[in-house]
Structures are given as C-alpha cells and as structure tokens.
Coordinates of C-alpha atoms in Angstrom, one line a residue:
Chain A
X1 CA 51.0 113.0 138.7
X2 CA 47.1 113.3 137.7
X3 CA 46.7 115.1 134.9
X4 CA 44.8 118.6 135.3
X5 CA 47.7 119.5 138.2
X6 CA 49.5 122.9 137.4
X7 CA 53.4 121.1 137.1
X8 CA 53.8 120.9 133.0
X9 CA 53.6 117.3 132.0
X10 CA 56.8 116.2 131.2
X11 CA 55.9 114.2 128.3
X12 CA 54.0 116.9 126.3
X13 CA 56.8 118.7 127.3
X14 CA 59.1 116.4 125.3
X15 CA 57.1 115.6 122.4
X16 CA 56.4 119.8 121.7
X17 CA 60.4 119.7 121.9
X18 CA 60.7 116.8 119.4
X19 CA 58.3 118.4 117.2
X20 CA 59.5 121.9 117.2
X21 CA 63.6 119.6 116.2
X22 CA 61.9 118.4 113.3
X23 CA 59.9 121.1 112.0
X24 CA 63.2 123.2 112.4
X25 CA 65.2 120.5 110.8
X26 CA 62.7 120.6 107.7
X27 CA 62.7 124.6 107.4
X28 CA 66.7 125.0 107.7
X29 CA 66.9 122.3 105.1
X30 CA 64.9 124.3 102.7
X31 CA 66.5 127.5 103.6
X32 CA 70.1 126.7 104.0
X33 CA 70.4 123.5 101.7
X34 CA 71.4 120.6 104.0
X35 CA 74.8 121.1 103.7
X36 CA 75.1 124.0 105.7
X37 CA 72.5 122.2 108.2
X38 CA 74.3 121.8 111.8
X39 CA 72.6 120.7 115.0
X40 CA 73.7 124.2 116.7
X41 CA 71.0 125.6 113.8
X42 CA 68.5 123.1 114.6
X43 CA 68.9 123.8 118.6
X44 CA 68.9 127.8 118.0
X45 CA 65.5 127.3 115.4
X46 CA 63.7 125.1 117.9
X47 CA 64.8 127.0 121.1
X48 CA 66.4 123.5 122.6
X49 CA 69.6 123.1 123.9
X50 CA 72.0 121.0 121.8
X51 CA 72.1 117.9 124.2
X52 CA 68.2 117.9 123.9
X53 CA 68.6 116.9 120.3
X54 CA 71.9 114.4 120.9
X55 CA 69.8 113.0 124.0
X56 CA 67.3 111.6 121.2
X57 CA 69.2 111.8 117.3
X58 CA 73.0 110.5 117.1
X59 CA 73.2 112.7 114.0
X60 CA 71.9 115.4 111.7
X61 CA 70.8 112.2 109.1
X62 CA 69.0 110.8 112.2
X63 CA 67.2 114.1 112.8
X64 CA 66.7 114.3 108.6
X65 CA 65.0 111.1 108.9
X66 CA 62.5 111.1 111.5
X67 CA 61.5 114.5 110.2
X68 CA 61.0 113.3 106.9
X69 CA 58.5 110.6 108.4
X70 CA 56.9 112.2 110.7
X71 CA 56.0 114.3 107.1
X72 CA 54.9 110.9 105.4
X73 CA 53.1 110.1 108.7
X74 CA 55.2 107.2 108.6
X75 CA 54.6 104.0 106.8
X76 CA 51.0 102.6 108.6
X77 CA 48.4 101.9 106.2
X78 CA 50.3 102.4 102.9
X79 CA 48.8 100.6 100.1
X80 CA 48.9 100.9 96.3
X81 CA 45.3 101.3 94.3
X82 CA 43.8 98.0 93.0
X83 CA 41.2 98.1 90.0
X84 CA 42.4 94.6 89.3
X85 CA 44.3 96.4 86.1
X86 CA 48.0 95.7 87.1
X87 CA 48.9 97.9 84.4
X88 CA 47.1 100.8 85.2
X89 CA 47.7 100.6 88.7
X90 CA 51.3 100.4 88.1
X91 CA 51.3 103.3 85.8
X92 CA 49.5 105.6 88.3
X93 CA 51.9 105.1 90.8
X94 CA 55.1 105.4 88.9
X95 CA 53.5 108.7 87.5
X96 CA 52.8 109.7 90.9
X97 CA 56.8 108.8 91.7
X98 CA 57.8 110.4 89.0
X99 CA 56.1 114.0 89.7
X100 CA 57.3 113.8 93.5
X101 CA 60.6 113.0 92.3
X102 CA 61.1 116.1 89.9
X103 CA 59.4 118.5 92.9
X104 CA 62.0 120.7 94.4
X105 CA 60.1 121.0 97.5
X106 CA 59.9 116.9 98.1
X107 CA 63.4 116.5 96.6
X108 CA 65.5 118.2 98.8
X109 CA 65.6 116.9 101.7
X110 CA 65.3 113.4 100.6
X111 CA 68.6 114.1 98.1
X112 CA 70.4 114.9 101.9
X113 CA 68.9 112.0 103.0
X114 CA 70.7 110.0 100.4
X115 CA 73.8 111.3 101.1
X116 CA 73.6 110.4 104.6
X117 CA 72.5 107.5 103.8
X118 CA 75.4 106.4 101.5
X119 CA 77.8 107.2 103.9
X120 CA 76.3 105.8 107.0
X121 CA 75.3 101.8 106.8
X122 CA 73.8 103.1 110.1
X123 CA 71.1 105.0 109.1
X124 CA 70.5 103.3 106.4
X125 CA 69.3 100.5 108.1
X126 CA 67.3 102.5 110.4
X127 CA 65.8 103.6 106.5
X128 CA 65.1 100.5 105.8
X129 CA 63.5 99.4 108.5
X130 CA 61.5 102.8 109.1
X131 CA 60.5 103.4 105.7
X132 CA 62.0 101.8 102.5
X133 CA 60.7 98.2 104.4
X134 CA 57.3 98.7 105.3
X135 CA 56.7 100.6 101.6
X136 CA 58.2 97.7 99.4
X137 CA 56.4 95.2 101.4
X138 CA 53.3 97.7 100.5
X139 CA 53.9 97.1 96.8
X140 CA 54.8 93.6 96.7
X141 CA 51.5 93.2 98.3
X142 CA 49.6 94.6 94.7
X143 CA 52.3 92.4 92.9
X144 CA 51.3 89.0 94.7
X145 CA 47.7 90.0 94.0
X146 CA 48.5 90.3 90.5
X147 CA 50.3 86.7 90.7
X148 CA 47.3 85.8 91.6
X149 CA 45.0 87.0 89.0
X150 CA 47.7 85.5 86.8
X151 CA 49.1 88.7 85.3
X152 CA 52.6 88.2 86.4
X153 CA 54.6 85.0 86.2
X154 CA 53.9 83.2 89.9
X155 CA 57.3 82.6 90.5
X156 CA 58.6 86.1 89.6
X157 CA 61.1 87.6 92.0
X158 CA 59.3 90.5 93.5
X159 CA 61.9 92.3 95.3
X160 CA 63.8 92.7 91.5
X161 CA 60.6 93.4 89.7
X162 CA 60.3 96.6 92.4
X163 CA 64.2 97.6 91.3
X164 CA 63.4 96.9 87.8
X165 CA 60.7 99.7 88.1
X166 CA 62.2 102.2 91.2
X167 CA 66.4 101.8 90.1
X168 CA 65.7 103.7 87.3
X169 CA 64.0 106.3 88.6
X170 CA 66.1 106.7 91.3
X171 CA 69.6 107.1 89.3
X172 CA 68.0 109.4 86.9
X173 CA 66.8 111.5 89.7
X174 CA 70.1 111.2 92.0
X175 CA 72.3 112.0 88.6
X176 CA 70.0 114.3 87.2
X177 CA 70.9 111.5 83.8
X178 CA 67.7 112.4 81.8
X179 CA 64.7 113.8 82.4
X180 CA 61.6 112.1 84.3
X181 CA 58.4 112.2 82.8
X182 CA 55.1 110.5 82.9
X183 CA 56.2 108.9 79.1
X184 CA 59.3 107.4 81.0
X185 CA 57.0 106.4 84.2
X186 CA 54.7 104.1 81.5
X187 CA 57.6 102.8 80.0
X188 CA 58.9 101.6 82.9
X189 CA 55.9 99.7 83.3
X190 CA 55.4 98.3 80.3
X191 CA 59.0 96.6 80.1
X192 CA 58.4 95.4 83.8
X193 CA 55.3 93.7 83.0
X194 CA 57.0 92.2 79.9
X195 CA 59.7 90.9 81.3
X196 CA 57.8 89.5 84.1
X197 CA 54.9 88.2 81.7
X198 CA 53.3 84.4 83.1
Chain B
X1 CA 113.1 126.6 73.4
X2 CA 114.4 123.7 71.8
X3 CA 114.5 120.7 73.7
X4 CA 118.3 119.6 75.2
X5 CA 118.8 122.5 76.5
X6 CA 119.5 122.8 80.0
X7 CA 116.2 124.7 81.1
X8 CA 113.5 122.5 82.1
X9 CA 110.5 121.7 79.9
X10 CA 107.8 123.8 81.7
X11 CA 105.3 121.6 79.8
X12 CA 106.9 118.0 81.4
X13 CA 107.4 119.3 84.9
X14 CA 103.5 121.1 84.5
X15 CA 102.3 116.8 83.9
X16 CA 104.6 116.0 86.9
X17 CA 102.8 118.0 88.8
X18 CA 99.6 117.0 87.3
X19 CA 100.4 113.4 87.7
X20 CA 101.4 114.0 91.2
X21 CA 98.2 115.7 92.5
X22 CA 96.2 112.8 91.0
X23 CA 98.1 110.4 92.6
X24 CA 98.3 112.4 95.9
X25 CA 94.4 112.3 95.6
X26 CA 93.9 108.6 95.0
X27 CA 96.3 108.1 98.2
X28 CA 94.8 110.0 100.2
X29 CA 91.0 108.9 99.7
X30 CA 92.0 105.0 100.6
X31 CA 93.8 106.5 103.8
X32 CA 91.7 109.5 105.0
X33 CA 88.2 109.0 103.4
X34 CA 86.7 111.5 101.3
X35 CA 84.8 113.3 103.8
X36 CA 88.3 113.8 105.4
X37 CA 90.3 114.9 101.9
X38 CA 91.1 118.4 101.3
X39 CA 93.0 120.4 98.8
X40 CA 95.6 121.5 101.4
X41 CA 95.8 117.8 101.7
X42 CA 96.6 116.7 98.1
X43 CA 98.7 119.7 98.0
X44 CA 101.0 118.7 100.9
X45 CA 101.0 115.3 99.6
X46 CA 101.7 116.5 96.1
X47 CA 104.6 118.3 96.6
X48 CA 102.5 121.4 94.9
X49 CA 101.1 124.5 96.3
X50 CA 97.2 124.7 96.7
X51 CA 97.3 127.6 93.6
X52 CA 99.1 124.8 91.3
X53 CA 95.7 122.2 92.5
X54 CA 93.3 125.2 91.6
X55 CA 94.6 126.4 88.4
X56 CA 93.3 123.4 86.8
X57 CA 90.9 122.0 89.1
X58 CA 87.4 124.0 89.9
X59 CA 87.0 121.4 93.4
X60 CA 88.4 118.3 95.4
X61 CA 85.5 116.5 93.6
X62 CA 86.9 117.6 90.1
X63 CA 90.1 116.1 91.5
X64 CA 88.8 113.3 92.3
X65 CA 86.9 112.7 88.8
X66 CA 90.4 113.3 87.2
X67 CA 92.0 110.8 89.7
X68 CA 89.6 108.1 88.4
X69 CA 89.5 108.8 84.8
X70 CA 93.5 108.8 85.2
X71 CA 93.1 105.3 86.4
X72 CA 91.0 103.9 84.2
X73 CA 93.0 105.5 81.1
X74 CA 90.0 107.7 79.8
X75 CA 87.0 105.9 77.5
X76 CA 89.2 105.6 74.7
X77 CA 88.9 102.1 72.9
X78 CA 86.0 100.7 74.6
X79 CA 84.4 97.9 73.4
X80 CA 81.9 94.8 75.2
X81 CA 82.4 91.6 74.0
X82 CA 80.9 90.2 71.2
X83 CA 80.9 86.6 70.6
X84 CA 77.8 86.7 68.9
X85 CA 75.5 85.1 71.6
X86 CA 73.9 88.7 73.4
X87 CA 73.1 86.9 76.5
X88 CA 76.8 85.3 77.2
X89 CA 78.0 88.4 76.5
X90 CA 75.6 90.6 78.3
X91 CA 76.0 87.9 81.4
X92 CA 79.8 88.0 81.5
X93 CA 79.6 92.1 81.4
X94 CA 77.5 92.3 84.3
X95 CA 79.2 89.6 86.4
X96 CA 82.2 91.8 86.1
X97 CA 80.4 95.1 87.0
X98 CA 79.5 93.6 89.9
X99 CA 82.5 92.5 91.4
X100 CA 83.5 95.5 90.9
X101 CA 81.2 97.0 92.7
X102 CA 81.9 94.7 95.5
X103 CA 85.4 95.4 95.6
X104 CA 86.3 97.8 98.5
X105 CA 89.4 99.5 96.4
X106 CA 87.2 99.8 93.7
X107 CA 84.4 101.4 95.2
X108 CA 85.4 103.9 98.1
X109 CA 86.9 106.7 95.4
X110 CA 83.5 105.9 93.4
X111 CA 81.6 106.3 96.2
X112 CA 82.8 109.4 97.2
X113 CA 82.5 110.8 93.3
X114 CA 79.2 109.8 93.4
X115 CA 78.5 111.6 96.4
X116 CA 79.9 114.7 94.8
X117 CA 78.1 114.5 91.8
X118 CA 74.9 114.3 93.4
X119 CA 75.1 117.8 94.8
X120 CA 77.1 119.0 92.0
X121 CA 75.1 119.7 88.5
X122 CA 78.5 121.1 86.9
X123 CA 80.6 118.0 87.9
X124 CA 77.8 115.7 86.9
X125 CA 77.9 116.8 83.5
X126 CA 81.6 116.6 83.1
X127 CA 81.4 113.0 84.6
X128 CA 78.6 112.2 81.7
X129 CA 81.0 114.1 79.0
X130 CA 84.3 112.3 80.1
X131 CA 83.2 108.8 81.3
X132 CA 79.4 107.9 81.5
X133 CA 78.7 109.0 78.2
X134 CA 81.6 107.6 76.3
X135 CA 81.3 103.8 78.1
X136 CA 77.3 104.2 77.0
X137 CA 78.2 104.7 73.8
X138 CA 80.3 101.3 73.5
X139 CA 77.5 99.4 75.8
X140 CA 74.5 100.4 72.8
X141 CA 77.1 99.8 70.4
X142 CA 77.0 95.9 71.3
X143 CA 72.9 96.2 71.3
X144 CA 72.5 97.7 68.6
X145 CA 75.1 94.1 67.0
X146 CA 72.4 92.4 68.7
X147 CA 69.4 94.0 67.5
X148 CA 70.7 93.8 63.3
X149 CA 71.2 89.9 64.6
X150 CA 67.5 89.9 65.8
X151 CA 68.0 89.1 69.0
X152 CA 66.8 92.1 70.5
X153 CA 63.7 94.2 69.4
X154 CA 64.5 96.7 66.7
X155 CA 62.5 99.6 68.4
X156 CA 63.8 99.2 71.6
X157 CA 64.6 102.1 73.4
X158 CA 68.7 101.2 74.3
X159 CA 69.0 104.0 76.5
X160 CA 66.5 102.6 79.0
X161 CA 67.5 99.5 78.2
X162 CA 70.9 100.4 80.1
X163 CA 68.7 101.7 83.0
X164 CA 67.2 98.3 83.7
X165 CA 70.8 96.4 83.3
X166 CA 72.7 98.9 85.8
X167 CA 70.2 101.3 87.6
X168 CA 69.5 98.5 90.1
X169 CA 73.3 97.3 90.5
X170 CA 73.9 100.9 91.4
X171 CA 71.1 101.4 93.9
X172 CA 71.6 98.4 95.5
X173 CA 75.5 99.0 95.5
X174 CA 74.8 103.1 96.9
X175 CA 72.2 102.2 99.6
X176 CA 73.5 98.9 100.7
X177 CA 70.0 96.7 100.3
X178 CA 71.6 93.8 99.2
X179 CA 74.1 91.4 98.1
X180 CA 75.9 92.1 94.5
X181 CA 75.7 88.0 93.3
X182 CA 76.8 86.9 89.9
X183 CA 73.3 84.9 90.2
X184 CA 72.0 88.7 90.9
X185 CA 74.1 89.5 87.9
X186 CA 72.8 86.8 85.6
X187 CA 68.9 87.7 86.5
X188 CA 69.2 91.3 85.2
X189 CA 70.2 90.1 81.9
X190 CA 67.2 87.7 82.3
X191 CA 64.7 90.2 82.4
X192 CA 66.5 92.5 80.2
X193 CA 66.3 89.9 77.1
X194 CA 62.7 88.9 77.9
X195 CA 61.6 92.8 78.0
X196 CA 63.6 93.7 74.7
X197 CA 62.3 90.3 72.7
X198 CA 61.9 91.2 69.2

C-alpha cells in the first residue's frame, strides 16, 4: 500500500497506540502511585484494548520501562562534559544526579521501576541492556580519558569506581537514609578520586 | 495473680502468640514469597486470629521486620573485630557480608523487607531505629579504634565512609549487576583505606 491511499496505515496506527500506552502509563503513575497502576487503567487511559498492550509489554514493569525511555529519549548520544578537569566534570554530574534524584516528579516512577526491578531478574536485564549499559559505558568513557591524561590510576577498575560514586546515591535515595545534597555529591567525588589517585 | 495458680499467664501465652506469628511469617516467606504473604496467612499459620496480628503489628511488612529482628536476636552486643590491623578486620567483615548476601535463605526475607521499606517512610524509620542504626553504631565504633591508631584520617566523615564499604554490596546484591566475590569483598576495603588515608 502507497502511501497517500485513504486505508490508515497500519504502522502509524501502532506507534500512536504505543505512544498513547506510555504516556498513560507515565500520567497514572503520577496520579495513582504505581502501586495502584494495572494494565486495565493503562488500556481504559489510552483507549486500547488490554491485549494491545500484552501483544507488545509482558508486564506493567515492561510498560514502566519503555515509558521511562522513551522520556530519556533513550540512551543514543549520552556523554558526560569534558573540560579536561576530571574533578569538576565529575562534580557537575553527581550534582546533576543528585537534584534528579531528590525531584518528586523524576523519582516516582523510577522508585516503581526499582521495585520491579528487584523482583524480576527479567526486566532487569532488559534495564541493563536498555539503559543502565549504554549510560555506564557513557561514563567510563570520561574515566578512560582521564586515565589517559593521567588523573586516575591506569589500571583502576572502572566499573567499581562508577559504584563507588552512584551506590551511594542510590541507597540513600531508595532508603530515604540521609539527605542528598550537592555537599554530599562533591564528596563523593573527592573520595573517588582519592582512592583512585595514579 | 500470683504465679502457680491454675489460670494461665496472659502475659506468657500473649509471647506465644507473638513468637508464633513471627515464626508463621518467616515460614511462610521461604514457601509462598512475599508478594504472596498475607496476614490472613500468618494468622492461619499462627494459630491466631488476624485481630491478635494487628494489635501489635501496623502491616505484613512490620511483620516481617519483627520476623528478622527476632532472628537475628536484636542489635544488642554488637561488636566488629578488632585485632588491631583495620584492613584484616575490615576484609574479614565484608567477606562475610557478602556471603551473606549470596545466600538464598538469607536474602529472600531481606529482600522482601527491603522492598517494603522502600515505599514505606514509617517502616523505614523503624528499620533505622531497631537494626540499621544500632549495627552502624558498632561498625564506626571499630573506625573510630582505627582512626585514634592512625590508620584512618581523623576528619573523616565515618558515616560516608559506611556508604562506600556497603552501598555498592547492596546495589549490586538489589539489582542483580554482578557477582558478590570475596575478591569483590577485598577491593571495597581497598579503596576505602586509600580514600580515608590519614
């Protein structure tokens, strides 16, 4: 079928469908708390039918997910700032983290997320691959560089320097343990660099 | 009422009871799951009725907390090793966290908690009052040994300090992203010492 034809193209079709899923997912989330989320809601909000939504998500994580990166625009051309000052790079970011982190807006559906996440090793590798992947590999990119320009040890362990900085974060934002603030984003930092001094 | 009479002690058969529901609750989590647990559950398992569970308990998730703490006999008496040398010590600590972590009977009624206390600000600060903050305590206790011996820095700040040591055993534990190794083990407390150097 040419386009231009008055039959509906199917594919449009399908990706206003998959769109309207995930905006609905992303507004009952905010609305309802994703508890009370169900895929009957999502259907109803997006005017779908039910099997519309299990024809493409096995779950209401799966739908969580792809409407959380369809938010982020996905992972393509993420990468950190480089002045050549490791340390201030590092501190913008983690400041940036931080803020995002203690936004109730950002942090609600990516607390559900978690959950899911924890519970499902399923989605969680579709998480890592999707997202958590293509990010870290992202920021071990601005590491290597700073290997490079001999600010961190050349044979540091990049994938525990990233925990060293992120873990913390995370657990204080999942247990609501202390507060985050830009203070506790620097400090971060400055033990990482430390620790992973040449 | 003095005791040796023939009336029961409403105090004893209250602890039964008590005893019973945590028990009930522990059994039930390694058999069902915690999504699957319920009150009605525990309380059919108990022996009690579901009143008896929620005249001392607020949720299944405060059940659960009591379940655990039961297990591990409170905080009372905590102490790390100390032999002196902060980095055997600190190494031996961790090495046992994580095979903890690793250990399926350990971890499914932790998980679940966890799960709980993320979406639950009330229980998380009666997990921090009961357990988290009372273990803490006993883990800056054998810093702070370490810091009059001048092995660690004297203005470090102890309470991050526990972030970088468990925050990533945790993350990497409650999202799956990889292996728990005593080498894993052995590198925190690597990094730890070299970012708290006096």
């Amino acid at each position: 079928m040419s386009s231009g034809t008055r039959h509906p193209d199917p594919t449009r079709r399908s990706e206003r469908s998959r769109q309207a899923v995930l905006r609905a997912a992303r507004e009952l989330i905010a609305e309802v708390g994703y508890a009370k989320l169900s895929i009957e809601g999502i259907a109803a909000r997006a005017g779908v039918g039910k099997q519309t939504i299990y024809r493409w998500w096995r779950s209401k994580g799966a739908v969580v997910l792809d409407a959380i990166l369809a938010l982020s625009q996905g992972a393509d051309g993420i990468a950190l700032p480089d002045t050549g000052d490791i340390e201030a790079d590092l501190k913008a970011v983690m400041r940036a983290t931080v803020a995002e982190f203690a936004d109730p807006a950002f942090e609600a559906p990516i607390r559900a997320l978690n959950m899911e996440i924890a519970i499902d090793p399923e989605l969680a590798a579709q998480y890592r691959e999707k997202l958590a992947g293509p990010v870290d590999e992202a920021k071990k990119e601005r590491l290597r560089a700073a290997q490079r320009a001999g600010q961190l040890a050349a044979d540091a362990d990049l994938d525990l320097a990233l925990e060293l900085l992120y873990a913390p974060v995370y657990q204080r934002w999942l247990l609501r343990t202390a507060p985050l603030t830009p203070e506790y984003a620097d400090a971060l930092v400055d033990h990482l660099l430390k620790a992973l001094r040449p």
